[in-house]
PDB file of C-alpha atoms in Angstrom:
ATOM      1  CA  MET C   1      10.488  12.155 -15.146  1.00  0.00           C
ATOM      2  CA  THR C   2       8.215  10.796 -12.434  1.00  0.00           C
ATOM      3  CA  ALA C   3       4.816  12.473 -12.308  1.00  0.00           C
ATOM      4  CA  VAL C   4       4.079  14.288  -9.062  1.00  0.00           C
ATOM      5  CA  TYR C   5       0.652  13.892  -7.502  1.00  0.00           C
ATOM      6  CA  PRO C   6      -0.275  16.605  -5.037  1.00  0.00           C
ATOM      7  CA  LEU C   7      -1.482  15.640  -1.631  1.00  0.00           C
ATOM      8  CA  PRO C   8      -5.000  16.956  -1.086  1.00  0.00           C
ATOM      9  CA  GLU C   9      -5.100  19.933   1.269  1.00  0.00           C
ATOM     10  CA  GLY C  10      -5.639  19.007   4.901  1.00  0.00           C
ATOM     11  CA  TYR C  11      -3.813  15.672   4.784  1.00  0.00           C
ATOM     12  CA  GLU C  12      -0.299  14.444   5.454  1.00  0.00           C
ATOM     13  CA  ILE C  13       1.542  11.228   4.661  1.00  0.00           C
ATOM     14  CA  SER C  14       3.977   9.546   7.019  1.00  0.00           C
ATOM     15  CA  ALA C  15       6.172   6.445   6.926  1.00  0.00           C
ATOM     16  CA  ASP C  16       6.313   6.372  10.729  1.00  0.00           C
ATOM     17  CA  THR C  17       5.014   2.952  11.764  1.00  0.00           C
ATOM     18  CA  ALA C  18       4.444   4.262  15.296  1.00  0.00           C
ATOM     19  CA  ARG C  19       1.630   6.438  13.901  1.00  0.00           C
ATOM     20  CA  VAL C  20      -0.274   3.533  12.332  1.00  0.00           C
ATOM     21  CA  ASP C  21      -3.635   2.954  14.005  1.00  0.00           C
ATOM     22  CA  ILE C  22      -3.386  -0.831  14.083  1.00  0.00           C
ATOM     23  CA  ASP C  23      -6.969  -1.381  15.190  1.00  0.00           C
ATOM     24  CA  ARG C  24      -8.327   0.845  12.429  1.00  0.00           C
ATOM     25  CA  VAL C  25      -6.140  -0.757   9.739  1.00  0.00           C
ATOM     26  CA  HIS C  26      -7.127  -4.226  10.917  1.00  0.00           C
ATOM     27  CA  HIS C  27     -10.812  -3.293  10.841  1.00  0.00           C
ATOM     28  CA  TRP C  28     -10.546  -1.804   7.349  1.00  0.00           C
ATOM     29  CA  LEU C  29      -8.728  -4.750   5.865  1.00  0.00           C
ATOM     30  CA  SER C  30     -10.446  -7.611   7.681  1.00  0.00           C
ATOM     31  CA  THR C  31     -13.965  -6.342   6.992  1.00  0.00           C
ATOM     32  CA  ASP C  32     -13.799  -4.386   3.710  1.00  0.00           C
ATOM     33  CA  ALA C  33     -10.746  -5.357   1.630  1.00  0.00           C
ATOM     34  CA  TYR C  34     -11.458  -8.310  -0.681  1.00  0.00           C
ATOM     35  CA  TRP C  35      -7.881  -9.589  -0.351  1.00  0.00           C
ATOM     36  CA  ALA C  36      -7.853  -9.594   3.473  1.00  0.00           C
ATOM     37  CA  ILE C  37     -11.408 -10.391   4.618  1.00  0.00           C
ATOM     38  CA  GLY C  38     -11.191 -12.252   7.899  1.00  0.00           C
ATOM     39  CA  ARG C  39      -7.493 -11.573   8.495  1.00  0.00           C
ATOM     40  CA  SER C  40      -6.804 -11.843  12.208  1.00  0.00           C
ATOM     41  CA  ARG C  41      -5.530  -8.887  14.212  1.00  0.00           C
ATOM     42  CA  GLU C  42      -2.475 -10.919  15.239  1.00  0.00           C
ATOM     43  CA  LYS C  43      -1.629 -11.654  11.598  1.00  0.00           C
ATOM     44  CA  GLN C  44      -2.138  -7.985  10.689  1.00  0.00           C
ATOM     45  CA  LEU C  45       0.172  -6.925  13.521  1.00  0.00           C
ATOM     46  CA  ARG C  46       2.866  -9.349  12.284  1.00  0.00           C
ATOM     47  CA  ALA C  47       2.468  -7.958   8.761  1.00  0.00           C
ATOM     48  CA  ILE C  48       2.817  -4.373   9.983  1.00  0.00           C
ATOM     49  CA  THR C  49       5.813  -5.217  12.160  1.00  0.00           C
ATOM     50  CA  GLY C  50       7.669  -6.841   9.253  1.00  0.00           C
ATOM     51  CA  SER C  51       6.942  -4.116   6.700  1.00  0.00           C
ATOM     52  CA  LEU C  52       7.525  -0.507   5.727  1.00  0.00           C
ATOM     53  CA  ASN C  53       4.218   1.228   6.486  1.00  0.00           C
ATOM     54  CA  PHE C  54       2.677   4.418   5.154  1.00  0.00           C
ATOM     55  CA  GLY C  55      -0.328   6.207   6.511  1.00  0.00           C
ATOM     56  CA  ALA C  56      -2.289   9.214   5.370  1.00  0.00           C
ATOM     57  CA  TYR C  57      -3.632  11.366   8.175  1.00  0.00           C
ATOM     58  CA  ASP C  58      -6.064  14.225   8.603  1.00  0.00           C
ATOM     59  CA  SER C  59      -3.765  17.161   9.423  1.00  0.00           C
ATOM     60  CA  ALA C  60      -6.193  18.710  11.911  1.00  0.00           C
ATOM     61  CA  SER C  61      -7.266  15.656  13.910  1.00  0.00           C
ATOM     62  CA  GLY C  62      -4.349  13.293  13.262  1.00  0.00           C
ATOM     63  CA  GLU C  63      -6.878  10.579  12.399  1.00  0.00           C
ATOM     64  CA  GLN C  64      -5.564   7.940   9.990  1.00  0.00           C
ATOM     65  CA  VAL C  65      -7.561   7.892   6.741  1.00  0.00           C
ATOM     66  CA  ALA C  66      -5.483   5.596   4.494  1.00  0.00           C
ATOM     67  CA  TYR C  67      -2.818   2.912   4.662  1.00  0.00           C
ATOM     68  CA  ALA C  68      -0.262   1.149   2.476  1.00  0.00           C
ATOM     69  CA  ARG C  69       2.271  -1.535   3.312  1.00  0.00           C
ATOM     70  CA  ILE C  70       5.513  -2.348   1.514  1.00  0.00           C
ATOM     71  CA  ILE C  71       7.527  -5.538   1.848  1.00  0.00           C
ATOM     72  CA  THR C  72      11.104  -4.898   0.726  1.00  0.00           C
ATOM     73  CA  ASP C  73      14.739  -5.827   1.144  1.00  0.00           C
ATOM     74  CA  HIS C  74      15.595  -2.120   0.570  1.00  0.00           C
ATOM     75  CA  ALA C  75      18.002  -3.125  -2.201  1.00  0.00           C
ATOM     76  CA  THR C  76      16.452  -5.031  -5.090  1.00  0.00           C
ATOM     77  CA  PHE C  77      12.735  -5.670  -4.660  1.00  0.00           C
ATOM     78  CA  ALA C  78       9.528  -4.363  -3.110  1.00  0.00           C
ATOM     79  CA  TRP C  79       5.921  -5.502  -2.990  1.00  0.00           C
ATOM     80  CA  LEU C  80       3.184  -2.918  -2.458  1.00  0.00           C
ATOM     81  CA  CYS C  81       0.144  -4.307  -0.672  1.00  0.00           C
ATOM     82  CA  ASP C  82      -2.747  -3.543   1.652  1.00  0.00           C
ATOM     83  CA  VAL C  83      -3.450  -0.182   0.022  1.00  0.00           C
ATOM     84  CA  TYR C  84      -6.676   1.094   1.555  1.00  0.00           C
ATOM     85  CA  VAL C  85      -8.422   4.469   1.673  1.00  0.00           C
ATOM     86  CA  ASP C  86     -11.282   5.020   4.106  1.00  0.00           C
ATOM     87  CA  PRO C  87     -14.578   5.283   2.191  1.00  0.00           C
ATOM     88  CA  SER C  88     -15.255   8.709   3.740  1.00  0.00           C
ATOM     89  CA  VAL C  89     -12.288  10.272   1.913  1.00  0.00           C
ATOM     90  CA  ARG C  90     -12.258   8.347  -1.361  1.00  0.00           C
ATOM     91  CA  GLY C  91     -12.366  10.319  -4.585  1.00  0.00           C
ATOM     92  CA  LYS C  92     -10.066  13.116  -3.392  1.00  0.00           C
ATOM     93  CA  GLY C  93      -6.888  11.709  -4.925  1.00  0.00           C
ATOM     94  CA  LEU C  94      -5.507  10.686  -1.558  1.00  0.00           C
ATOM     95  CA  GLY C  95      -4.775   7.082  -2.566  1.00  0.00           C
ATOM     96  CA  THR C  96      -2.957   8.170  -5.706  1.00  0.00           C
ATOM     97  CA  ALA C  97      -0.926  10.717  -3.746  1.00  0.00           C
ATOM     98  CA  MET C  98      -0.041   8.133  -1.114  1.00  0.00           C
ATOM     99  CA  VAL C  99       1.107   5.513  -3.635  1.00  0.00           C
ATOM    100  CA  ALA C 100       3.131   8.248  -5.388  1.00  0.00           C
ATOM    101  CA  ALA C 101       4.747   9.037  -2.019  1.00  0.00           C
ATOM    102  CA  VAL C 102       5.571   5.339  -1.567  1.00  0.00           C
ATOM    103  CA  ARG C 103       7.075   5.190  -5.070  1.00  0.00           C
ATOM    104  CA  ASP C 104       9.108   8.343  -4.452  1.00  0.00           C
ATOM    105  CA  HIS C 105      10.295   7.047  -1.070  1.00  0.00           C
ATOM    106  CA  LEU C 106      11.541   3.812  -2.669  1.00  0.00           C
ATOM    107  CA  GLU C 107      13.066   5.338  -5.812  1.00  0.00           C
ATOM    108  CA  PRO C 108      16.436   6.332  -4.239  1.00  0.00           C
ATOM    109  CA  LEU C 109      16.993   2.726  -3.117  1.00  0.00           C
ATOM    110  CA  GLY C 110      17.689   1.651  -6.702  1.00  0.00           C
ATOM    111  CA  LEU C 111      15.253  -1.262  -6.587  1.00  0.00           C
ATOM    112  CA  ARG C 112      14.909  -3.361  -9.711  1.00  0.00           C
ATOM    113  CA  ARG C 113      11.133  -3.620  -9.386  1.00  0.00           C
ATOM    114  CA  LEU C 114       8.123  -2.689  -7.305  1.00  0.00           C
ATOM    115  CA  LEU C 115       5.273  -5.128  -7.752  1.00  0.00           C
ATOM    116  CA  LEU C 116       1.636  -5.201  -6.719  1.00  0.00           C
ATOM    117  CA  ALA C 117      -1.499  -7.164  -7.431  1.00  0.00           C
ATOM    118  CA  THR C 118      -4.917  -5.618  -7.935  1.00  0.00           C
ATOM    119  CA  HIS C 119      -8.304  -6.886  -8.965  1.00  0.00           C
ATOM    120  CA  ASP C 120      -9.928  -3.541  -9.697  1.00  0.00           C
ATOM    121  CA  ALA C 121      -7.564  -0.541  -9.587  1.00  0.00           C
ATOM    122  CA  HIS C 122      -5.369  -0.950 -12.669  1.00  0.00           C
ATOM    123  CA  GLY C 123      -6.096   2.586 -13.874  1.00  0.00           C
ATOM    124  CA  VAL C 124      -5.043   4.165 -10.595  1.00  0.00           C
ATOM    125  CA  TYR C 125      -1.698   2.398 -10.619  1.00  0.00           C
ATOM    126  CA  ALA C 126      -1.130   2.970 -14.350  1.00  0.00           C
ATOM    127  CA  LYS C 127      -1.216   6.746 -13.681  1.00  0.00           C
ATOM    128  CA  LEU C 128       1.776   6.194 -11.418  1.00  0.00           C
ATOM    129  CA  GLY C 129       3.819   4.240 -13.951  1.00  0.00           C
ATOM    130  CA  PHE C 130       2.824   0.667 -13.113  1.00  0.00           C
ATOM    131  CA  GLU C 131       2.392  -1.637 -16.107  1.00  0.00           C
ATOM    132  CA  PRO C 132       1.207  -5.217 -16.554  1.00  0.00           C
ATOM    133  CA  LEU C 133       4.002  -7.775 -16.319  1.00  0.00           C
ATOM    134  CA  GLU C 134       5.770  -7.988 -19.655  1.00  0.00           C
ATOM    135  CA  ARG C 135       6.367 -11.712 -19.233  1.00  0.00           C
ATOM    136  CA  PRO C 136       3.781 -13.076 -16.777  1.00  0.00           C
ATOM    137  CA  ASP C 137       4.714 -16.590 -17.918  1.00  0.00           C
ATOM    138  CA  GLN C 138       8.048 -16.151 -16.093  1.00  0.00           C
ATOM    139  CA  TRP C 139       6.365 -15.610 -12.705  1.00  0.00           C
ATOM    140  CA  MET C 140       5.169 -18.348 -10.413  1.00  0.00           C
ATOM    141  CA  ALA C 141       3.470 -18.502  -7.054  1.00  0.00           C
ATOM    142  CA  LEU C 142       3.326 -21.054  -4.275  1.00  0.00           C
ATOM    143  CA  MET C 143      -0.079 -20.834  -2.633  1.00  0.00           C
ATOM    144  CA  PHE C 144      -0.556 -22.087   0.911  1.00  0.00           C
ATOM    145  CA  PRO C 145      -3.945 -23.382   2.128  1.00  0.00           C
TER     146      PRO C 145
END
């Protein structure tokens, strides 16, 4: 049984890309996310356009306070990336609730795997059922300059 993580009171999660505050997400990622420092706004817009996007929003103001992006074929595979929670709302469980919502949204698709990479949040993702790769020696990457 998949563990349920309650959404903190006063927030809502949406998979409506039209609600994503592109300027805010670009600022967060390009200035404060170690994996995306310096990412151009144009590149961020292309990434958003080609992905399934989730946002967490303050229910009262509608202001976006967190973001996650999923790259998927909606059949066999998904990659979770660009997970970011605004520093002003960290520590409330919002990130965990949002990633749980992503997982639950994808579960009915019957995907074989949902992957992610993290430098510093292994414990957060482990609570949601993520595990280290069983056979990392079977995975390869092609890195572009």
